[in-house]
Short mmCIF file of C-alpha atoms in Angstrom, two decimals:
data_model
loop_
_atom_site.label_atom_id
_atom_site.label_comp_id
_atom_site.label_asym_id
_atom_site.label_seq_id
_atom_site.Cartn_x
_atom_site.Cartn_y
_atom_site.Cartn_z
CA MET C 1 -149.08 -21.52 25.60
CA ALA C 2 -147.76 -19.80 22.68
CA PRO C 3 -147.77 -21.30 19.32
CA ASN C 4 -144.23 -22.63 19.58
CA GLY C 5 -144.90 -24.35 22.95
CA PHE C 6 -143.42 -21.99 25.40
CA ALA C 7 -145.13 -20.64 28.27
CA THR C 8 -146.75 -17.67 27.25
CA PRO C 9 -144.52 -14.66 28.64
CA ASP C 10 -145.99 -12.40 30.89
CA HIS C 11 -145.19 -9.26 29.54
CA GLY C 12 -148.63 -7.39 28.86
CA ILE C 13 -148.48 -7.46 24.74
CA GLU C 14 -151.00 -10.09 23.29
CA GLU C 15 -148.97 -12.69 21.52
CA GLY C 16 -150.61 -12.82 18.36
CA SER C 17 -150.42 -9.17 17.92
CA VAL C 18 -146.87 -9.61 15.73
CA GLU C 19 -146.89 -12.01 12.64
CA ILE C 20 -143.94 -14.09 12.71
CA ALA C 21 -143.23 -15.65 9.10
CA ALA C 22 -143.49 -19.40 9.33
CA PRO C 23 -139.95 -19.93 8.80
CA ALA C 24 -138.84 -18.09 11.87
CA ARG C 25 -141.31 -19.64 13.90
CA GLU C 26 -139.56 -22.96 12.89
CA LYS C 27 -136.28 -21.53 13.46
CA GLU C 28 -137.49 -20.55 17.09
CA ARG C 29 -138.76 -24.12 17.48
CA ARG C 30 -135.55 -25.25 16.76
CA LEU C 31 -133.91 -23.07 18.79
CA ALA C 32 -136.27 -24.40 21.76
CA ASP C 33 -135.08 -27.95 21.01
CA TRP C 34 -131.55 -26.95 20.98
CA LEU C 35 -131.70 -25.44 24.56
CA GLY C 36 -134.23 -27.98 25.47
CA GLY C 37 -131.22 -30.71 24.78
CA ARG C 38 -129.06 -28.82 27.22
CA ARG C 39 -128.83 -29.62 31.17
CA SER C 40 -128.23 -25.92 31.75
CA VAL C 41 -126.53 -22.66 30.04
CA VAL C 42 -124.93 -19.54 30.94
CA VAL C 43 -125.71 -16.97 28.63
CA GLY C 44 -122.93 -13.98 27.77
CA TYR C 45 -125.25 -11.28 27.70
CA SER C 46 -124.93 -7.58 26.55
CA GLY C 47 -128.42 -6.18 26.98
CA GLY C 48 -128.65 -6.18 23.12
CA VAL C 49 -131.22 -7.53 20.85
CA ASP C 50 -129.77 -11.11 20.38
CA SER C 51 -128.42 -12.10 23.59
CA THR C 52 -131.43 -10.40 25.40
CA TYR C 53 -133.92 -12.49 22.96
CA LEU C 54 -131.40 -15.55 23.91
CA ALA C 55 -131.43 -15.60 27.84
CA VAL C 56 -135.35 -14.77 27.63
CA VAL C 57 -136.05 -17.98 25.53
CA ALA C 58 -133.37 -20.00 27.52
CA ARG C 59 -135.05 -18.98 30.58
CA GLU C 60 -138.73 -19.89 29.09
CA VAL C 61 -137.20 -23.63 27.77
CA LEU C 62 -135.23 -24.51 30.89
CA GLY C 63 -136.49 -22.23 34.00
CA ARG C 64 -135.48 -20.44 36.12
CA ASP C 65 -132.56 -22.52 37.93
CA ARG C 66 -131.14 -23.83 34.74
CA VAL C 67 -130.28 -20.53 33.00
CA LEU C 68 -127.62 -17.68 34.22
CA ALA C 69 -127.01 -14.34 32.08
CA VAL C 70 -123.31 -12.95 32.69
CA LEU C 71 -123.05 -9.24 31.63
CA GLY C 72 -119.62 -7.81 31.45
CA ARG C 73 -119.05 -4.42 32.89
CA SER C 74 -116.39 -2.19 31.95
CA VAL C 75 -115.51 1.44 30.96
CA SER C 76 -115.81 0.44 27.27
CA VAL C 77 -119.78 -0.25 27.80
CA PRO C 78 -121.87 2.87 28.43
CA SER C 79 -123.42 2.90 32.11
CA ASP C 80 -126.72 3.62 30.90
CA GLN C 81 -126.55 0.54 28.89
CA VAL C 82 -125.62 -1.68 31.68
CA ARG C 83 -128.24 -0.20 33.39
CA ASP C 84 -131.01 -1.15 31.13
CA ALA C 85 -129.63 -4.64 30.67
CA ILE C 86 -129.86 -5.30 34.11
CA ALA C 87 -133.33 -4.29 34.70
CA LEU C 88 -134.53 -5.99 31.39
CA LEU C 89 -133.50 -9.31 32.84
CA ALA C 90 -134.87 -8.64 36.17
CA GLU C 91 -138.63 -7.79 34.55
CA ARG C 92 -138.32 -11.22 32.88
CA ASP C 93 -136.99 -13.17 35.76
CA VAL C 94 -133.81 -14.13 34.18
CA PRO C 95 -130.89 -14.65 36.89
CA LEU C 96 -127.89 -12.52 36.12
CA THR C 97 -124.67 -11.89 37.44
CA VAL C 98 -122.32 -9.00 36.55
CA VAL C 99 -118.92 -9.44 36.25
CA GLU C 100 -116.18 -6.59 35.79
CA THR C 101 -114.04 -7.44 32.65
CA GLY C 102 -110.83 -5.38 32.44
CA GLU C 103 -109.93 -5.42 28.87
CA VAL C 104 -108.69 -1.89 28.52
CA ALA C 105 -105.80 -3.15 31.10
CA ASP C 106 -104.81 -5.66 28.71
CA PRO C 107 -102.17 -4.14 26.47
CA ARG C 108 -103.02 -6.06 23.47
CA TYR C 109 -106.65 -4.67 23.41
CA ALA C 110 -105.28 -0.98 24.41
CA ALA C 111 -103.07 -1.03 21.06
CA ASN C 112 -106.28 -1.12 19.35
CA PRO C 113 -105.53 -3.65 16.33
CA VAL C 114 -108.12 -4.82 13.86
CA ASN C 115 -108.73 -7.86 15.87
CA ARG C 116 -109.25 -6.16 19.17
CA CYS C 117 -112.60 -7.80 19.77
CA TYR C 118 -110.67 -10.88 19.84
CA PHE C 119 -108.58 -9.83 23.07
CA CYS C 120 -111.82 -8.46 24.65
CA LYS C 121 -113.69 -11.62 24.20
CA THR C 122 -110.91 -13.68 25.08
CA GLY C 123 -110.86 -12.07 28.68
CA LEU C 124 -114.60 -12.44 28.87
CA TRP C 125 -114.89 -16.36 27.83
CA SER C 126 -111.66 -17.22 30.43
CA VAL C 127 -113.98 -15.88 33.04
CA LEU C 128 -117.30 -17.41 31.73
CA GLY C 129 -115.69 -20.88 31.20
CA PRO C 130 -114.90 -21.54 34.33
CA MET C 131 -117.46 -19.64 36.30
CA ALA C 132 -119.94 -21.72 34.27
CA GLN C 133 -118.04 -25.06 35.26
CA SER C 134 -117.62 -24.66 38.86
CA SER C 135 -121.20 -23.67 39.12
CA GLY C 136 -122.35 -27.19 37.22
CA PHE C 137 -123.52 -25.29 33.97
CA GLU C 138 -123.11 -27.67 31.00
CA VAL C 139 -122.51 -24.73 28.07
CA VAL C 140 -121.77 -21.43 27.79
CA ILE C 141 -123.68 -19.82 24.86
CA ASP C 142 -123.64 -16.27 22.80
CA GLY C 143 -126.01 -14.24 21.10
CA THR C 144 -124.27 -14.59 17.54
CA ASN C 145 -126.63 -14.59 14.89
CA ALA C 146 -126.43 -15.95 11.44
CA ASP C 147 -126.14 -12.75 9.95
CA ASP C 148 -122.86 -12.10 12.13
CA LEU C 149 -121.10 -15.11 10.48
CA GLY C 150 -120.44 -13.21 7.21
CA GLU C 151 -119.08 -9.90 8.98
CA TYR C 152 -115.79 -9.12 10.14
CA ARG C 153 -116.00 -10.07 13.82
CA PRO C 154 -112.80 -11.58 15.34
CA GLY C 155 -114.62 -11.67 18.76
CA GLY C 156 -116.23 -14.86 17.54
CA ALA C 157 -112.48 -16.70 17.06
CA ALA C 158 -112.49 -16.16 20.97
CA GLY C 159 -115.52 -17.94 21.61
CA ARG C 160 -114.91 -20.94 19.40
CA GLU C 161 -111.70 -21.45 20.95
CA HIS C 162 -113.37 -21.56 24.49
CA GLY C 163 -115.93 -23.93 23.32
CA VAL C 164 -118.84 -20.92 23.23
CA GLU C 165 -121.90 -21.90 21.33
CA SER C 166 -124.34 -19.85 19.05
CA PRO C 167 -127.48 -21.22 19.12
CA LEU C 168 -129.09 -18.68 17.32
CA ALA C 169 -126.41 -18.88 14.34
CA ILE C 170 -127.03 -22.61 14.51
CA VAL C 171 -130.75 -22.53 13.60
CA GLY C 172 -129.80 -19.84 11.10
CA LEU C 173 -131.98 -16.93 12.81
CA ARG C 174 -131.21 -13.90 11.41
CA LYS C 175 -131.22 -10.24 12.87
CA ASP C 176 -134.50 -9.40 11.31
CA GLU C 177 -136.22 -12.41 12.36
CA VAL C 178 -134.87 -12.05 15.88
CA ARG C 179 -136.01 -8.63 16.11
CA ASP C 180 -139.69 -9.86 14.87
CA LEU C 181 -139.44 -12.59 17.53
CA SER C 182 -138.37 -10.22 20.09
CA ARG C 183 -141.34 -8.00 19.43
CA ALA C 184 -143.71 -11.16 19.44
CA ARG C 185 -142.58 -11.37 22.94
CA GLY C 186 -142.90 -7.62 23.91
CA LEU C 187 -139.37 -7.24 24.39
CA ARG C 188 -138.48 -3.78 23.88
CA THR C 189 -135.14 -4.66 22.75
CA TRP C 190 -136.81 -5.67 19.11
CA SER C 191 -136.13 -2.04 17.83
CA GLN C 192 -133.13 -1.28 19.76
CA PRO C 193 -130.34 0.05 17.30
CA ALA C 194 -127.04 -2.07 17.50
CA SER C 195 -124.94 -1.13 20.29
CA PRO C 196 -121.36 -2.11 20.09
CA CYS C 197 -118.96 -1.43 22.55
CA LEU C 198 -117.18 2.12 23.14
CA ALA C 199 -114.19 1.19 21.62
CA SER C 200 -115.70 0.75 18.27
CA ARG C 201 -115.30 4.48 18.00
CA ILE C 202 -111.89 4.69 18.41
CA PRO C 203 -109.88 4.00 14.65
CA TYR C 204 -107.75 0.99 14.94
CA GLY C 205 -104.20 1.72 15.82
CA THR C 206 -105.31 4.53 18.16
CA ALA C 207 -105.12 3.43 21.94
CA VAL C 208 -107.97 2.69 23.59
CA THR C 209 -107.88 4.84 27.08
CA ALA C 210 -110.38 4.84 29.75
CA THR C 211 -110.40 9.02 29.01
CA ARG C 212 -111.06 8.35 25.18
CA LEU C 213 -113.74 6.21 26.02
CA ALA C 214 -115.35 8.49 28.92
CA GLU C 215 -115.13 11.39 26.03
CA VAL C 216 -117.20 9.43 23.63
CA GLU C 217 -119.72 8.10 26.05
CA ARG C 218 -120.46 11.57 27.56
CA ALA C 219 -120.92 12.97 24.23
CA GLU C 220 -123.66 10.35 22.88
CA ALA C 221 -125.34 10.45 26.17
CA GLY C 222 -125.37 14.76 25.38
CA LEU C 223 -126.58 13.87 21.77
CA ARG C 224 -129.08 11.67 23.10
CA ALA C 225 -130.23 14.02 25.88
CA LEU C 226 -131.05 16.54 22.68
CA GLY C 227 -133.38 14.24 21.52
CA ILE C 228 -131.28 12.39 18.84
CA ASP C 229 -132.41 8.86 18.69
CA GLY C 230 -131.86 5.86 16.54
CA ASN C 231 -128.14 5.00 15.23
CA LEU C 232 -125.46 7.44 16.66
CA ARG C 233 -121.86 7.08 16.79
CA VAL C 234 -119.49 9.80 18.09
CA ARG C 235 -116.18 8.62 16.52
CA HIS C 236 -113.24 9.69 17.87
CA HIS C 237 -110.45 11.17 15.64
CA GLY C 238 -108.21 12.62 18.41
CA ASP C 239 -109.09 16.07 19.00
CA LEU C 240 -111.87 15.94 16.77
CA ALA C 241 -115.60 14.28 17.22
CA ARG C 242 -117.06 12.86 13.96
CA ILE C 243 -120.80 12.34 14.65
CA GLU C 244 -122.59 9.73 12.85
CA LEU C 245 -126.45 10.27 12.84
CA ASP C 246 -129.50 8.02 11.45
CA ALA C 247 -129.77 8.64 7.93
CA ARG C 248 -133.49 9.24 8.64
CA ILE C 249 -132.57 12.68 10.88
CA LEU C 250 -129.42 13.37 9.43
CA ASP C 251 -130.73 16.38 7.08
CA ALA C 252 -132.91 17.62 9.79
CA TRP C 253 -129.65 17.82 12.24
CA LEU C 254 -127.53 19.69 9.60
CA ASP C 255 -129.16 22.58 10.74
CA PRO C 256 -126.89 25.46 11.72
CA ASP C 257 -128.64 25.68 15.32
CA ARG C 258 -128.82 22.24 15.96
CA MET C 259 -125.28 21.69 14.75
CA ALA C 260 -124.20 24.27 17.17
CA ARG C 261 -126.22 22.48 19.94
CA MET C 262 -124.29 19.24 19.16
CA ALA C 263 -120.97 20.90 19.15
CA ARG C 264 -121.41 22.28 22.70
CA VAL C 265 -122.47 18.98 24.19
CA CYS C 266 -119.00 17.03 22.48
CA GLN C 267 -117.01 20.02 23.51
CA ALA C 268 -118.17 19.55 27.13
CA ALA C 269 -117.34 15.78 26.63
CA GLY C 270 -114.10 16.81 25.93
CA PHE C 271 -113.31 17.08 22.11
CA GLU C 272 -111.75 20.26 20.69
CA ARG C 273 -113.53 19.82 17.44
CA VAL C 274 -116.64 18.76 16.50
CA THR C 275 -117.90 17.69 13.11
CA VAL C 276 -121.17 15.80 11.63
CA ASP C 277 -120.55 13.13 8.82
CA LEU C 278 -122.35 13.76 5.83
CA ALA C 279 -123.09 10.09 4.88
CA GLY C 280 -124.71 9.75 8.78
CA PHE C 281 -124.17 6.13 10.70
CA ARG C 282 -122.75 3.25 8.83
CA SER C 283 -122.16 0.34 10.54
CA GLY C 284 -118.53 -0.78 10.54
CA SER C 285 -117.58 2.93 9.27
CA LEU C 286 -114.01 3.00 10.62
CA ASN C 287 -113.63 -0.52 9.08
CA ILE C 288 -114.56 1.40 5.78
CA LEU C 289 -112.32 4.22 6.83
CA ASP C 290 -109.35 1.86 7.44
CA GLY C 291 -109.65 -0.63 4.70
CA VAL C 292 -110.71 -3.56 7.03
CA VAL C 293 -112.67 -6.50 4.99
CA ALA C 294 -114.04 -9.60 6.47
CA ALA C 295 -111.22 -12.37 6.23
CA MET R 1 -105.94 23.67 -2.40
CA THR R 2 -106.96 20.22 -2.81
CA THR R 3 -108.73 18.95 -5.88
CA LEU R 4 -111.97 18.57 -3.44
CA GLU R 5 -111.96 21.70 -2.39
CA SER R 6 -111.50 23.24 -6.04
CA ARG R 7 -114.08 21.18 -7.10
CA LEU R 8 -116.44 22.06 -4.33
CA ARG R 9 -115.86 25.84 -4.76
CA VAL R 10 -116.84 25.33 -8.31
CA GLU R 11 -120.39 23.68 -7.02
CA GLY R 12 -120.37 26.95 -5.08
CA ILE R 13 -119.60 25.48 -1.75
CA ALA R 14 -117.46 27.76 0.20
CA CYS R 15 -115.25 25.80 2.28
CA ARG R 16 -111.65 24.79 3.08
CA VAL R 17 -111.00 20.71 2.70
CA GLU R 18 -108.48 19.37 5.49
CA ALA R 19 -107.54 15.62 4.33
CA ARG R 20 -107.01 13.35 7.00
CA ASP R 21 -105.91 10.21 5.16
CA ARG R 22 -109.08 9.19 3.51
CA LEU R 23 -111.40 11.07 5.54
CA ALA R 24 -112.33 14.71 4.14
CA ILE R 25 -113.17 17.80 6.77
CA LEU R 26 -115.30 20.61 5.31
CA VAL R 27 -114.17 23.55 7.13
CA PRO R 28 -116.70 26.66 6.01
CA ASP R 29 -115.28 29.61 5.11
CA ALA R 30 -115.55 32.25 7.82
CA GLY R 31 -118.77 34.46 7.43
CA GLN R 32 -119.79 31.62 4.75
CA PRO R 33 -122.55 29.40 6.28
CA VAL R 34 -122.90 26.26 4.35
CA VAL R 35 -125.76 24.32 4.74
CA LEU R 36 -125.50 20.94 2.82
CA ARG R 37 -128.57 18.52 3.22
CA GLY R 38 -130.42 16.54 0.69
CA GLU R 39 -129.40 16.80 -2.90
CA ILE R 40 -126.54 18.96 -2.38
CA ARG R 41 -125.10 16.54 0.37
CA GLN R 42 -125.53 13.65 -1.93
CA ARG R 43 -123.65 15.61 -4.80
CA VAL R 44 -120.99 16.56 -2.14
CA LEU R 45 -120.19 12.89 -1.22
CA ALA R 46 -120.40 11.95 -5.03
CA VAL R 47 -117.68 14.18 -5.64
CA ALA R 48 -115.67 13.17 -2.48
CA ARG R 49 -115.87 9.88 -3.60
CA GLU R 50 -114.44 10.26 -6.95
CA GLU R 51 -111.65 12.13 -5.33
CA GLY R 52 -110.73 8.83 -2.94
CA PHE R 53 -112.27 9.96 -0.15
CA THR R 54 -114.34 7.40 2.01
CA HIS R 55 -115.80 9.63 4.68
CA VAL R 56 -116.84 13.34 4.62
CA THR R 57 -117.42 15.22 7.73
CA LEU R 58 -118.85 18.96 8.13
CA ASP R 59 -117.07 21.04 10.73
CA THR R 60 -119.34 22.76 13.10
CA ARG R 61 -117.19 25.62 13.34
CA GLY R 62 -116.46 28.63 10.99
CA GLY R 63 -118.97 29.81 8.24
CA SER R 64 -121.89 27.59 9.42
CA ALA R 65 -123.86 30.30 10.67
CA ALA R 66 -121.09 31.68 12.96
CA LEU R 67 -121.53 29.12 15.42
CA PRO R 68 -120.59 29.67 19.09
CA ARG R 69 -118.13 27.92 20.58
CA ASP R 70 -118.94 27.94 24.13
#
């Protein structure tokens, strides 16, 4: 058994190989208690750091038959991300259902207001809630962590309106702690950069369309194929792509030859003009540009 | 010519500045390679912030080593 009392996961990485701070271990124990107090859970799953960790821990605590992860698939989620997310839970024997979400067809979402995420999540939870109820699951949970509570996240309001609970936040687990605990479990997501949906690359007020999302997806996939790792965003400014690279590699990619390669990739993806942001990746970059602040 | 463009030219950075709201797009002069790394890049960002821009982005066209457009 692992020190927290869970069955030791069969991931091929020695459990004790990662040092976990006592507060994080304590929070994980409280998470296990919280989950153990539920008859069954549906996990809103994205394949990201938080929801992966949550789904795996829920599977460990509750067993296979009392957990169902649900992944929303749409044109706003990169297809390789969906593929990886499906494979990851299969490796961990976590039951998974994929539902098609049609947020882009919702005019309130497609208009791309600052609370766009609210409409996306409303659509998602409107599907998951009845699904959970009809299948006899007690509660729907998501991977919102304690750090998320201090950020501008209109999607969180949709969750609260639909009775979605956020056990990571409830027990106070922060992002860095979730990463450490994921690493201890051998989850490859532990070091995964944040990967918000493709619509986050489109400035507020500019319509979210399948075409624009596809341009961003192709450009980012092409840039990854050039060997760019870490944080990467292609911000969509109409005719212009603004590439944000991880600060760690930015200077190296401001090389003229490499810039030419990036330009070709993004032009092939559909952008007329290609630029590289001189500050590099910034989480919520378009919020800064649009002057959006946390409510 | 924008104030930012004037200030960058004083700093020896030969580029045109297009402003889209608070986004500054630096377009290198034709035939004038512009390499903005390390301290020079930080200096450009600082000057742009002083001029009210929150984002500065470098166009891959123009003088940046005569980048091919194919």
